[in-house]
CSV table of C-alpha atoms in Angstrom, one decimal:
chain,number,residue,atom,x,y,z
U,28,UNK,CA,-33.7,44.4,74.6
U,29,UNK,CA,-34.8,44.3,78.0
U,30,UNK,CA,-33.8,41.2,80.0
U,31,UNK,CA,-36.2,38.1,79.7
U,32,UNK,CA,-35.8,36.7,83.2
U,33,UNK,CA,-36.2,39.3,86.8
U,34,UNK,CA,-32.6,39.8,88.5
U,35,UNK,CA,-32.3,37.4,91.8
U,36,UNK,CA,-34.3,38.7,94.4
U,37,UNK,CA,-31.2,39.0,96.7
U,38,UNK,CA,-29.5,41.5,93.9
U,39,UNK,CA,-32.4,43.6,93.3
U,40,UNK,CA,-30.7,46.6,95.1
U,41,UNK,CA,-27.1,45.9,93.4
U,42,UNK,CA,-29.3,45.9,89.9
U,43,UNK,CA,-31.3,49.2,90.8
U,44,UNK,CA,-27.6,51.0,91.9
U,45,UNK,CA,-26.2,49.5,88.1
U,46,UNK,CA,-28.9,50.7,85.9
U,47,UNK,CA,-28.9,54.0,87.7
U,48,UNK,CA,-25.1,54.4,86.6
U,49,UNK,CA,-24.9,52.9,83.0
U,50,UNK,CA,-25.7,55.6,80.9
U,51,UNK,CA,-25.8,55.1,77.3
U,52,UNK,CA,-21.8,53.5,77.0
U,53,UNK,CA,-22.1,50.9,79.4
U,54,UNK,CA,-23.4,47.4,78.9
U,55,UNK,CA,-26.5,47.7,81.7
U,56,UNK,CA,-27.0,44.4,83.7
U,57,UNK,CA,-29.0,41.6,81.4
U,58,UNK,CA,-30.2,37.9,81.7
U,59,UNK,CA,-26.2,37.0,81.3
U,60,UNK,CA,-25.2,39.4,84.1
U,61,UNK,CA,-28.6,37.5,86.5
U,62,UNK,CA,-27.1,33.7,85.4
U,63,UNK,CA,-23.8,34.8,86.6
U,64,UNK,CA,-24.7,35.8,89.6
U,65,UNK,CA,-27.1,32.7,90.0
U,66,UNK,CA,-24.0,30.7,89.5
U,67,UNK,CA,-21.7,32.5,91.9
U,68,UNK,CA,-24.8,32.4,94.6
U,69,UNK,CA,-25.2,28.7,94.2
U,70,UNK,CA,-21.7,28.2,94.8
U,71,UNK,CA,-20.5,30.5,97.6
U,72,UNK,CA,-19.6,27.9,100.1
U,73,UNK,CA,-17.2,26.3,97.6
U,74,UNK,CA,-15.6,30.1,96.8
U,75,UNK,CA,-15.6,30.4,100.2
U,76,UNK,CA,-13.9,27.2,101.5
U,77,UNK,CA,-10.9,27.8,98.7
U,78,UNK,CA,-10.2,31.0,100.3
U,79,UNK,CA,-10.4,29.8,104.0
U,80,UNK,CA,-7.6,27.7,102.6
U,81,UNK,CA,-4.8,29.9,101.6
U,82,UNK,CA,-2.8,31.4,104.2
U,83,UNK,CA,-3.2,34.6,103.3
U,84,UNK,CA,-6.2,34.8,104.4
U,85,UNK,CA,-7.6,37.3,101.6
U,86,UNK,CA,-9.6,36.3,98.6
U,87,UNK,CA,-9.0,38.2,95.3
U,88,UNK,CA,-11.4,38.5,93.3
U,89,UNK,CA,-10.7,39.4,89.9
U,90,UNK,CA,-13.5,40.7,87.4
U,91,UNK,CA,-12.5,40.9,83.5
U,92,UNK,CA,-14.8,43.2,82.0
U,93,UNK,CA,-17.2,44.2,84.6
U,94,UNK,CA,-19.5,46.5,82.3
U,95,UNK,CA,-22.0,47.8,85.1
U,96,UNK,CA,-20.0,45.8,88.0
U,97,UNK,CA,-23.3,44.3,88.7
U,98,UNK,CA,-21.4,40.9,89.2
U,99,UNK,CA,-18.7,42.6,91.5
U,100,UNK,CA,-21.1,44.1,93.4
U,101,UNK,CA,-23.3,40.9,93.8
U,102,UNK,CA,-20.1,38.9,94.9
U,103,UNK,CA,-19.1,41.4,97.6
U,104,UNK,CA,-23.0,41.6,99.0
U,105,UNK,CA,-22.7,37.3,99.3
U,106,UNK,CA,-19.5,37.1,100.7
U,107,UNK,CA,-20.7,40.1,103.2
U,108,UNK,CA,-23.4,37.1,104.8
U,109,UNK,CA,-20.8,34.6,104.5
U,110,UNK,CA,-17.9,36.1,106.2
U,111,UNK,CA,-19.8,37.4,108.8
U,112,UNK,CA,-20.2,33.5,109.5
U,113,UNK,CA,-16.1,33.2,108.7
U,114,UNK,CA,-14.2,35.9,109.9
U,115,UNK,CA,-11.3,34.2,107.5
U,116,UNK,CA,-13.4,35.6,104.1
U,117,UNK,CA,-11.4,38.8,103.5
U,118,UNK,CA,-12.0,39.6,99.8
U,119,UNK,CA,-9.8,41.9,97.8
U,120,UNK,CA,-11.8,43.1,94.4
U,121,UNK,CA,-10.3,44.2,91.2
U,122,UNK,CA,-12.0,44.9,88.3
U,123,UNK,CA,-10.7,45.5,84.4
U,124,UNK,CA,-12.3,47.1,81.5
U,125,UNK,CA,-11.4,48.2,78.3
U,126,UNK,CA,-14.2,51.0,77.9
U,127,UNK,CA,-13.3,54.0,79.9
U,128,UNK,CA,-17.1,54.5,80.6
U,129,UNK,CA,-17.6,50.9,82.3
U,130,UNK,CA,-14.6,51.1,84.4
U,131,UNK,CA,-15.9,54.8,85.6
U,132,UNK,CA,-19.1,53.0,86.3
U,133,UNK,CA,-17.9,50.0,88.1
U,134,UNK,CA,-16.2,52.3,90.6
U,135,UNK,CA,-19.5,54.8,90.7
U,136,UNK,CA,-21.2,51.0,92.0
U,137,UNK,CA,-18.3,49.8,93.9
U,138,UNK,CA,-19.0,53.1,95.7
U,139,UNK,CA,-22.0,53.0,96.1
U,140,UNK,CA,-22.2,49.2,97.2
U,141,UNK,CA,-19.9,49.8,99.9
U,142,UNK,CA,-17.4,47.5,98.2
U,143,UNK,CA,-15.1,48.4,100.4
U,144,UNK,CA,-11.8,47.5,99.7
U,145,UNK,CA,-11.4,47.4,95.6
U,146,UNK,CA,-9.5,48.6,92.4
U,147,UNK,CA,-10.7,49.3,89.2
U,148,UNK,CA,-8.8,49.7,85.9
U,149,UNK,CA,-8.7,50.4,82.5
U,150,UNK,CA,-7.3,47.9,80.5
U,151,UNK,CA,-7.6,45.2,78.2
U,152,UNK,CA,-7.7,42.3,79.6
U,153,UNK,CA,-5.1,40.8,81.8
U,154,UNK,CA,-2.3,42.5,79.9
U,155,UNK,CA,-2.1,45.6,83.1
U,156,UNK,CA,-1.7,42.7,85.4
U,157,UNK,CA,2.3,41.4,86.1
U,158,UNK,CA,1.6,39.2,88.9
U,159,UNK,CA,1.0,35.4,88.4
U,160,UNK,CA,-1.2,33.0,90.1
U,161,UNK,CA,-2.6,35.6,92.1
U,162,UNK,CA,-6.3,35.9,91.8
U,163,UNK,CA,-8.8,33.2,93.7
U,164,UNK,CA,-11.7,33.9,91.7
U,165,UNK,CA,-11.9,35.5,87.9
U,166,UNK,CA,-15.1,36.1,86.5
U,167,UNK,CA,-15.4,36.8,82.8
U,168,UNK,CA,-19.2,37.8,81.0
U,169,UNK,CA,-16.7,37.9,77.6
U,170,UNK,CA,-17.8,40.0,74.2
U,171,UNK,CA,-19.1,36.4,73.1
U,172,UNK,CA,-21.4,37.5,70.2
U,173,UNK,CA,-20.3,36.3,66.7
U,174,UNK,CA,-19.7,39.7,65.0
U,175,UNK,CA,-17.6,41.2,62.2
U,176,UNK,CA,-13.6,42.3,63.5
U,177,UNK,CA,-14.3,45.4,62.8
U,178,UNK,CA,-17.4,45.9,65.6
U,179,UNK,CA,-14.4,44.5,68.5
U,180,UNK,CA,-12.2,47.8,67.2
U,181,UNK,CA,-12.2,50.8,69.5
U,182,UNK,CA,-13.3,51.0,73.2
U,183,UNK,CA,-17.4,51.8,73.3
U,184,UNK,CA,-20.3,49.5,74.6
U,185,UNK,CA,-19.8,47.8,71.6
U,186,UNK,CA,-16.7,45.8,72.7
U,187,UNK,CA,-18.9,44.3,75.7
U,188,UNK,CA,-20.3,42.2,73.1
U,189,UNK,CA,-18.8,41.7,69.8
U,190,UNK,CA,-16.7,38.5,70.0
U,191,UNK,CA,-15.6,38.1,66.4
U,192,UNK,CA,-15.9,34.9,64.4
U,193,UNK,CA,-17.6,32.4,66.3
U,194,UNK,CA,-18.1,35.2,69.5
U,195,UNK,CA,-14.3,33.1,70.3
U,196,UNK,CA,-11.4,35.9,69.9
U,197,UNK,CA,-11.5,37.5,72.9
U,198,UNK,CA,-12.3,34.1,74.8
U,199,UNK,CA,-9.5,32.3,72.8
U,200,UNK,CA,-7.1,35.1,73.8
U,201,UNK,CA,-8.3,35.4,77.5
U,202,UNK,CA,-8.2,31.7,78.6
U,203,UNK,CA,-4.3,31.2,78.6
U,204,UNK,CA,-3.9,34.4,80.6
U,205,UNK,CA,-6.9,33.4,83.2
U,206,UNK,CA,-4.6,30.1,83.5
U,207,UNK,CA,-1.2,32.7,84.2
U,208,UNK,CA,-3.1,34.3,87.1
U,209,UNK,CA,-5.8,31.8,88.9
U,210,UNK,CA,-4.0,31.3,92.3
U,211,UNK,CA,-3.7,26.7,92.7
U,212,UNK,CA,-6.9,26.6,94.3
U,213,UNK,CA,-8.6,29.4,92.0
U,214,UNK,CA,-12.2,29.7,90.3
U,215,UNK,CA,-12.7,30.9,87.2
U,216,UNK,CA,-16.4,31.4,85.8
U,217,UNK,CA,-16.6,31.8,81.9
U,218,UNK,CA,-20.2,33.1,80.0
U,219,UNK,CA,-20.7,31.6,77.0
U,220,UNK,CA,-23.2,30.9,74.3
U,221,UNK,CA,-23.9,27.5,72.3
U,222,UNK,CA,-22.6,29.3,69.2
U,223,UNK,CA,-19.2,29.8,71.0
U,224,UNK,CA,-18.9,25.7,71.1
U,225,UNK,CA,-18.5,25.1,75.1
U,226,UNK,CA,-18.2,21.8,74.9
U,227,UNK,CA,-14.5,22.4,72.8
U,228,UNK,CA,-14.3,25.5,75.7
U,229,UNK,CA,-14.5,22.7,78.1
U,230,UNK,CA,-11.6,21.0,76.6
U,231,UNK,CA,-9.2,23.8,75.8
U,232,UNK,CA,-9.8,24.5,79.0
U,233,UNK,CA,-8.6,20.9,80.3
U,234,UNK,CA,-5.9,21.4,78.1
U,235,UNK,CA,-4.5,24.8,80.2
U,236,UNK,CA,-5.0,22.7,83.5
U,237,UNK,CA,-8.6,23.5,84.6
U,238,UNK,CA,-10.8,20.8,86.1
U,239,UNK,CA,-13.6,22.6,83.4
U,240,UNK,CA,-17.5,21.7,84.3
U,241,UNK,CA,-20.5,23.7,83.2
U,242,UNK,CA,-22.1,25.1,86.7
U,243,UNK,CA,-25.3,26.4,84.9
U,244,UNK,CA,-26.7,26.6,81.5
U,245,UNK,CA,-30.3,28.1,80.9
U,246,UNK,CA,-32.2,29.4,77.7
U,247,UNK,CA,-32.9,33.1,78.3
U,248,UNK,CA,-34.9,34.7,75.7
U,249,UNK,CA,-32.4,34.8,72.5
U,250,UNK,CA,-29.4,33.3,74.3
């Protein structure tokens, strides 16, 4: 279905390059993909003051199933304004997807979007990545959709979505490796829907060591 709410106005052009690139196997940018980005807009200062902390200097920005890399792309174009008021904001992108199509597409946008300095993989997960407590920011729009196992098998669109029983087996899986990665200071932005239960979210993520809030919840046409 076509999304029920308009893209931000800032990342009208980052939408247009997306849903020029998705083709048919790629899970095009939707009202999930815009309330992410809303989220990651509103706070930039606060991803931006955790990076101007480390003393590295860099920010690594982590996306777990990018789809389009409509969020990727969105981060990159806010962090553009913002470091050009911080010369210390010196992002690093990665982004990992399971579908072969996605991950081809990501790039295609990463490209196109000038994200300059970024690596895109296919994988599953975090299970490619070796490194721990690496990444300042992970964003995840997870395969949260309650489903039947056998819609998760495989590596088509259809893994964007299907999330198993309760839309939780990809989430329940991914959480404890997001907590192996995320840097002391890291961010870590979660999708989720009311039939994934985010209030127990909240707490299993407590329980791993995140300070867990909800930054935004909306009601966009089914979700």
């Amino acid at each position: 279905p076509e999304p029920a709410c308009p893209p931000p106005a800032w990342a009208s052009d980052v939408i247009d390059a997306c849903k020029a690139r998705v083709g048919l196997e790629v899970y095009p940018p939707s009202d999930d993909t815009f309330l992410l980005l809303e989220a990651l807009a509103s706070d930039i200062t606060l991803l931006c003051r955790s990076s101007a902390s480390l003393l590295s200097k860099s920010m690594v920005c982590l996306e777990i199933g990018p789809g389009s890399g409509a969020v990727s792309a969105g981060l990159s174009e806010l962090l553009k304004v913002e470091g050009a008021k911080d010369a210390k904001v010196l992002p690093f992108f990665m982004a990992v997807d399971k579908n072969p199509a996605a991950a081809r597409c990501t790039s295609a946008v990463f490209q196109a979007r000038e994200v300059m300095v970024a690596d895109v993989i296919q994988g599953s997960l975090t299970d490619c990545l070796r490194q721990s407590g690496f990444a300042d920011v992970v964003i995840c729009n997870p395969p949260y959709v309650p489903t039947d196992e056998d819609e998760m098998q495989g590596c088509g669109i259809s893994v964007s979505w299907a999330g198993g029983s309760r839309g939780r087996e990809v989430i329940d899986v991914l959480m404890p490796k997001v907590a192996r990665i995320l840097s002391n200071r890291g961010l870590f932005y979660l999708v989720c829907i009311a039939e994934n239960d985010p209030e127990e979210l909240l707490e299993n993520g407590r329980a791993l060591g995140f300070l867990a809030e909800k930054v935004k919840q909306e009601q966009r046409g089914m979700e």
